[in-house]
Short mmCIF file of C-alpha atoms in Angstrom, two decimals:
data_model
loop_
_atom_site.label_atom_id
_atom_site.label_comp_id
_atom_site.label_asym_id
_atom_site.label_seq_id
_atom_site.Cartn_x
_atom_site.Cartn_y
_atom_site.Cartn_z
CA UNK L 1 0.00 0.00 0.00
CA UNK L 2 0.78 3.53 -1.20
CA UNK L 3 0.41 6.07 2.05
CA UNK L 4 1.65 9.59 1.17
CA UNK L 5 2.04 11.70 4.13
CA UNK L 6 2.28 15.60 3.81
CA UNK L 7 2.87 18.92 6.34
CA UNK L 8 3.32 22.20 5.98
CA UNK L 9 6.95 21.98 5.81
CA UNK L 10 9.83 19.03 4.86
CA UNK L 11 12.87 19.07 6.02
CA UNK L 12 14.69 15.66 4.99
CA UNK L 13 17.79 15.68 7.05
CA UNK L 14 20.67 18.07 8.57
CA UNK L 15 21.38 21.03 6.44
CA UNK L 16 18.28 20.65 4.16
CA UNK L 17 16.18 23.75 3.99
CA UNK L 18 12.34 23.28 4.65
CA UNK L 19 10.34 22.33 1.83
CA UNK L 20 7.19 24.13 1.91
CA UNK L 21 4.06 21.41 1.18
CA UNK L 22 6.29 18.70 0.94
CA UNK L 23 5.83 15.59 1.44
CA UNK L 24 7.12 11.75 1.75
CA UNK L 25 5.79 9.00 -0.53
CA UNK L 26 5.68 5.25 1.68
CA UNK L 27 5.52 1.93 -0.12
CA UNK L 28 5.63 -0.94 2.89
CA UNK L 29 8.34 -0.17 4.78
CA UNK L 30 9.95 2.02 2.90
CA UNK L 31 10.25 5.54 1.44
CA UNK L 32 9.62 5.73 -2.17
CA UNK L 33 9.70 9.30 -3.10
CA UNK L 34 10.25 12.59 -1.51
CA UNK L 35 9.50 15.73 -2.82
CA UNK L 36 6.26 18.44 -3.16
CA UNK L 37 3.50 17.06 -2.45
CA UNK L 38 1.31 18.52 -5.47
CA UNK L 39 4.08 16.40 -7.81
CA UNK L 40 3.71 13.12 -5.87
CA UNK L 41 -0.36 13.40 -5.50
CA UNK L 42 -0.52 13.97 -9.07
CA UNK L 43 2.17 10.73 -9.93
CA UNK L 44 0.41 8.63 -7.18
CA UNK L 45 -3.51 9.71 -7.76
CA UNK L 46 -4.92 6.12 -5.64
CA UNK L 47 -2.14 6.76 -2.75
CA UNK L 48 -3.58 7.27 0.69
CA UNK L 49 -3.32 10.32 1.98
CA UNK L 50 -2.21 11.75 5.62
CA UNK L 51 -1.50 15.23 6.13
CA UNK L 52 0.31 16.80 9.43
CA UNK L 53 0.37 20.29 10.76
CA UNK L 54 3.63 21.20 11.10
CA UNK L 55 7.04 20.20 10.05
CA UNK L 56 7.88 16.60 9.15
CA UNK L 57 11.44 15.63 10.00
CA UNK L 58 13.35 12.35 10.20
CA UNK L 59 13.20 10.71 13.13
CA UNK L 60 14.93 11.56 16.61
CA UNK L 61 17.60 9.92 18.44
CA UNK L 62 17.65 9.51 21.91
CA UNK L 63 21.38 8.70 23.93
CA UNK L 64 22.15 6.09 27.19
CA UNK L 65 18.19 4.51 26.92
CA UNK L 66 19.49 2.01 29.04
CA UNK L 67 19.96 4.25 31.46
CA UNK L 68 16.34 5.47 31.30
CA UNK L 69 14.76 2.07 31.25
CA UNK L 70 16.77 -0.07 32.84
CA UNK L 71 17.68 2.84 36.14
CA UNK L 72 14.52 4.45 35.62
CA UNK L 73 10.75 3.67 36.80
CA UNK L 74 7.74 4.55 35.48
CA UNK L 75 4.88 4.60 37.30
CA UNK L 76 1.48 3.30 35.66
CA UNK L 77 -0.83 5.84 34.83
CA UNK L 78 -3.31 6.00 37.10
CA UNK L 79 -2.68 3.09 39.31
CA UNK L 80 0.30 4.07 41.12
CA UNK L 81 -0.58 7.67 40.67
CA UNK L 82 -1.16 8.57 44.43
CA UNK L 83 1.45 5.93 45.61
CA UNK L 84 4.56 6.82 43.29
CA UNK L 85 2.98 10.54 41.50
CA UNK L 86 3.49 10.73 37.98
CA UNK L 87 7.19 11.78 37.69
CA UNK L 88 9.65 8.95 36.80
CA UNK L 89 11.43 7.40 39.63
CA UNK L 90 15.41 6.50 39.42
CA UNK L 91 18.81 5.86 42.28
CA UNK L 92 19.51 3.21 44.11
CA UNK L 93 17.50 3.79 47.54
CA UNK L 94 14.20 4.75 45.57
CA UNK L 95 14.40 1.40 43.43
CA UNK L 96 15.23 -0.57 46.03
CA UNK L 97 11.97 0.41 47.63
CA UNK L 98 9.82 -1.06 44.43
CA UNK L 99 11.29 -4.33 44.69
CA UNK L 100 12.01 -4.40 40.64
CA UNK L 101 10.83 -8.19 39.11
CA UNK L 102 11.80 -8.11 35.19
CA UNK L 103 8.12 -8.32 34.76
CA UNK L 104 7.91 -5.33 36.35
CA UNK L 105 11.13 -3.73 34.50
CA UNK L 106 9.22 -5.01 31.34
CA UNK L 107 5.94 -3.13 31.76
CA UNK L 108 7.94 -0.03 32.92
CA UNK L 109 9.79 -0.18 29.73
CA UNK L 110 7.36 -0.35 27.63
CA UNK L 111 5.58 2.94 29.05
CA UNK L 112 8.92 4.66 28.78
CA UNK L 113 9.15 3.92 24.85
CA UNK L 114 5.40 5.34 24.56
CA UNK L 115 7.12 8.34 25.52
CA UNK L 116 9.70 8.32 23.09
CA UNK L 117 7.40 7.39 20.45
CA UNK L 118 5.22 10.58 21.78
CA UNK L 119 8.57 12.40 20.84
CA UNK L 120 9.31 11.20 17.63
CA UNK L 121 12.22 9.12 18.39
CA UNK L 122 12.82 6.45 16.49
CA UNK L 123 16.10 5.41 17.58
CA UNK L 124 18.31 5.03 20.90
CA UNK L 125 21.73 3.85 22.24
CA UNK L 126 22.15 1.78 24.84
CA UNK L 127 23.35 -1.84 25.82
CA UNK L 128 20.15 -3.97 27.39
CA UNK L 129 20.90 -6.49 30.19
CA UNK L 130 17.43 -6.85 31.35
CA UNK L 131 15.41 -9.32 29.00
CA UNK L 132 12.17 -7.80 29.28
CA UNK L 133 13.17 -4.31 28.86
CA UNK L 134 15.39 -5.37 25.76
CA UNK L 135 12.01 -7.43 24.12
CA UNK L 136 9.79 -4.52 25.06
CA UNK L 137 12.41 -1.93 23.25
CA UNK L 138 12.22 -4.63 20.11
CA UNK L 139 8.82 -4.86 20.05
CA UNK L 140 8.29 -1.21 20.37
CA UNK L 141 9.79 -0.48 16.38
CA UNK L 142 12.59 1.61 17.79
CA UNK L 143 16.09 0.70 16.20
CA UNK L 144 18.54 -0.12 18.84
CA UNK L 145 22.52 1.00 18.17
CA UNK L 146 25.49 0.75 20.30
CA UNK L 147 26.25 3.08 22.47
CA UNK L 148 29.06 5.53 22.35
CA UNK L 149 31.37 7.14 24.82
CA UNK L 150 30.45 10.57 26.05
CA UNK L 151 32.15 13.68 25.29
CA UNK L 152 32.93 15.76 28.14
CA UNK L 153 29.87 18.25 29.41
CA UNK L 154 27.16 15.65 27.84
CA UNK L 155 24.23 16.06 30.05
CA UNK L 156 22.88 12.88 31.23
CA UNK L 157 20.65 10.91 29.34
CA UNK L 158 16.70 12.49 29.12
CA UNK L 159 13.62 11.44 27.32
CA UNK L 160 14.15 14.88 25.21
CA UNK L 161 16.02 14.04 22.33
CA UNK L 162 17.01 17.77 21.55
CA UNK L 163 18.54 17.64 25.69
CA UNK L 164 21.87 19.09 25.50
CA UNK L 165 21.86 19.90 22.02
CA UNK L 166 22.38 23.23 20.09
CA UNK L 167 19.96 22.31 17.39
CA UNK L 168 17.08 19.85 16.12
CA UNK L 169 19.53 18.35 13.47
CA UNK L 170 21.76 17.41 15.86
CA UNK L 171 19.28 15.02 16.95
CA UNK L 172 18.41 13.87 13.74
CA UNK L 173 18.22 9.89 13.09
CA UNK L 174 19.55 9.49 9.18
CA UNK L 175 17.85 11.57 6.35
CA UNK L 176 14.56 11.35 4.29
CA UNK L 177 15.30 10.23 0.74
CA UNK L 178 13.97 7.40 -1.60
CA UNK L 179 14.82 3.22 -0.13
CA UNK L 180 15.47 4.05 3.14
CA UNK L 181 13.51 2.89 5.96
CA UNK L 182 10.76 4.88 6.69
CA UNK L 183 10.99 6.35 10.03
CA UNK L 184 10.02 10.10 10.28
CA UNK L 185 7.85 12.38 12.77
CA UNK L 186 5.89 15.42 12.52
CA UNK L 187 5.83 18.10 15.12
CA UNK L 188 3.22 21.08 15.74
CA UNK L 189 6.14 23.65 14.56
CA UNK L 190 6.37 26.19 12.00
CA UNK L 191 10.19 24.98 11.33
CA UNK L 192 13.42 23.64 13.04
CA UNK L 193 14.16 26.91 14.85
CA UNK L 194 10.62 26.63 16.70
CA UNK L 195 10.89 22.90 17.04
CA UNK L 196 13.65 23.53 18.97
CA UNK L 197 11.76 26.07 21.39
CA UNK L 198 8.72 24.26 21.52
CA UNK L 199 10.21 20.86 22.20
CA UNK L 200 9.98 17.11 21.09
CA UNK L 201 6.74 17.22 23.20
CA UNK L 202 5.31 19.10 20.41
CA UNK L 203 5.30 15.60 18.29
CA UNK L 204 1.77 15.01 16.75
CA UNK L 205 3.22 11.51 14.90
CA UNK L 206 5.50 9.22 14.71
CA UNK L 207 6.02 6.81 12.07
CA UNK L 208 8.81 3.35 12.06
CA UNK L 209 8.67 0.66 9.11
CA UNK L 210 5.47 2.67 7.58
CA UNK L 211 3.55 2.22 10.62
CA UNK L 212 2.18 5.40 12.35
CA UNK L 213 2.99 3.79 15.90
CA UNK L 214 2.33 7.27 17.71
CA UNK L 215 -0.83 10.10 16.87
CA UNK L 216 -1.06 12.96 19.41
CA UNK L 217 -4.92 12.49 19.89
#
């Protein structure tokens, strides 16, 4: 199936001006075209169409995810609301007090990559020892790479992918261009330079392998 998905702006990777109207052609998995949308409706007349507010950018990558969910709790939403409170819970003394299972590491996990879907992150770094938190990552879509030393002043690792970082590019997961996988997200901003004020919170889709597997409702 044909899905052609369209916002106000493009911008296909780091260094690419925004493409007013553009848009990004899926075939399966995959991108097949990129370019204005008014050329690719008019080549692809029976593709389905979904258009975004916003700016459509390749997807975000997010550093150390073991560190936020393998260290890090999340409570569940609203059941251990008035126990835990919503914020995420991390060190030593406050996870001792949970008494972690990996079933309980597992279901954590897999509300902490709902939130990096909800930022349009499609890919993270980190090294998985925990075997429910590594199938719940797998099963979530996002692509899993090594990870990399630090450089020096690197804040530490944060659901914001653009944490740290001096622009949206920077954060950038590959580029937007014909036989790549398609993994992309749109965000409720005029352009990169608001993007960056507004934050990843601002993502109203996110999209891995052709599947829309987050839709700000």
């Amino acid at each position: 199936m044909l899905t052609l998905h369209t916002a106000e702006h493009l911008v296909t990777g780091p260094g690419s001006a925004p493409v007013p109207g553009g848009a990004v052609l899926v075939e399966g998995d995959r991108i097949a075209r990129v370019g204005p949308y008014a050329d690719l409706a008019a080549a692809y007349p029976h593709a389905r169409c979904r258009r975004w507010p916003g700016v459509l950018t390749p997807g975000l990558l997010v550093r150390g995810a073991d560190e936020l969910l393998e260290r890090t709790y999340y409570p569940d939403d609203p059941y251990e609301v008035a126990e835990l409170g919503t914020e995420p819970v991390n060190g030593d003394a406050a996870l001792a007090g949970l008494k972690m299972t990996e079933a309980r590491w597992g279901h954590s996990a897999r509300r902490g990559t709902q939130k990096l879907l909800a930022r349009g992150v499609t890919a993270l770094t980190g090294r998985f020892t925990i075997g429910a938190v590594r199938t719940a990552v797998v099963r979530s879509g996002l692509t899993i790479l090594p990870p990399a030393a630090a450089a020096p002043g690197t804040p530490p690792p944060s659901l914001d992918p653009f944490a740290g970082r001096g622009s949206v590019e920077e954060a950038f997961h590959g580029v937007l261009e014909p036989g790549v996988p398609a993994r992309f997200a749109v965000f409720a901003a005029a352009d990169p330079a608001e993007l960056l004020e507004r934050g990843a919170t601002s993502c109203v889709a996110t999209v891995i392998g052709g599947r829309l597997l987050h839709r700000r409702r």
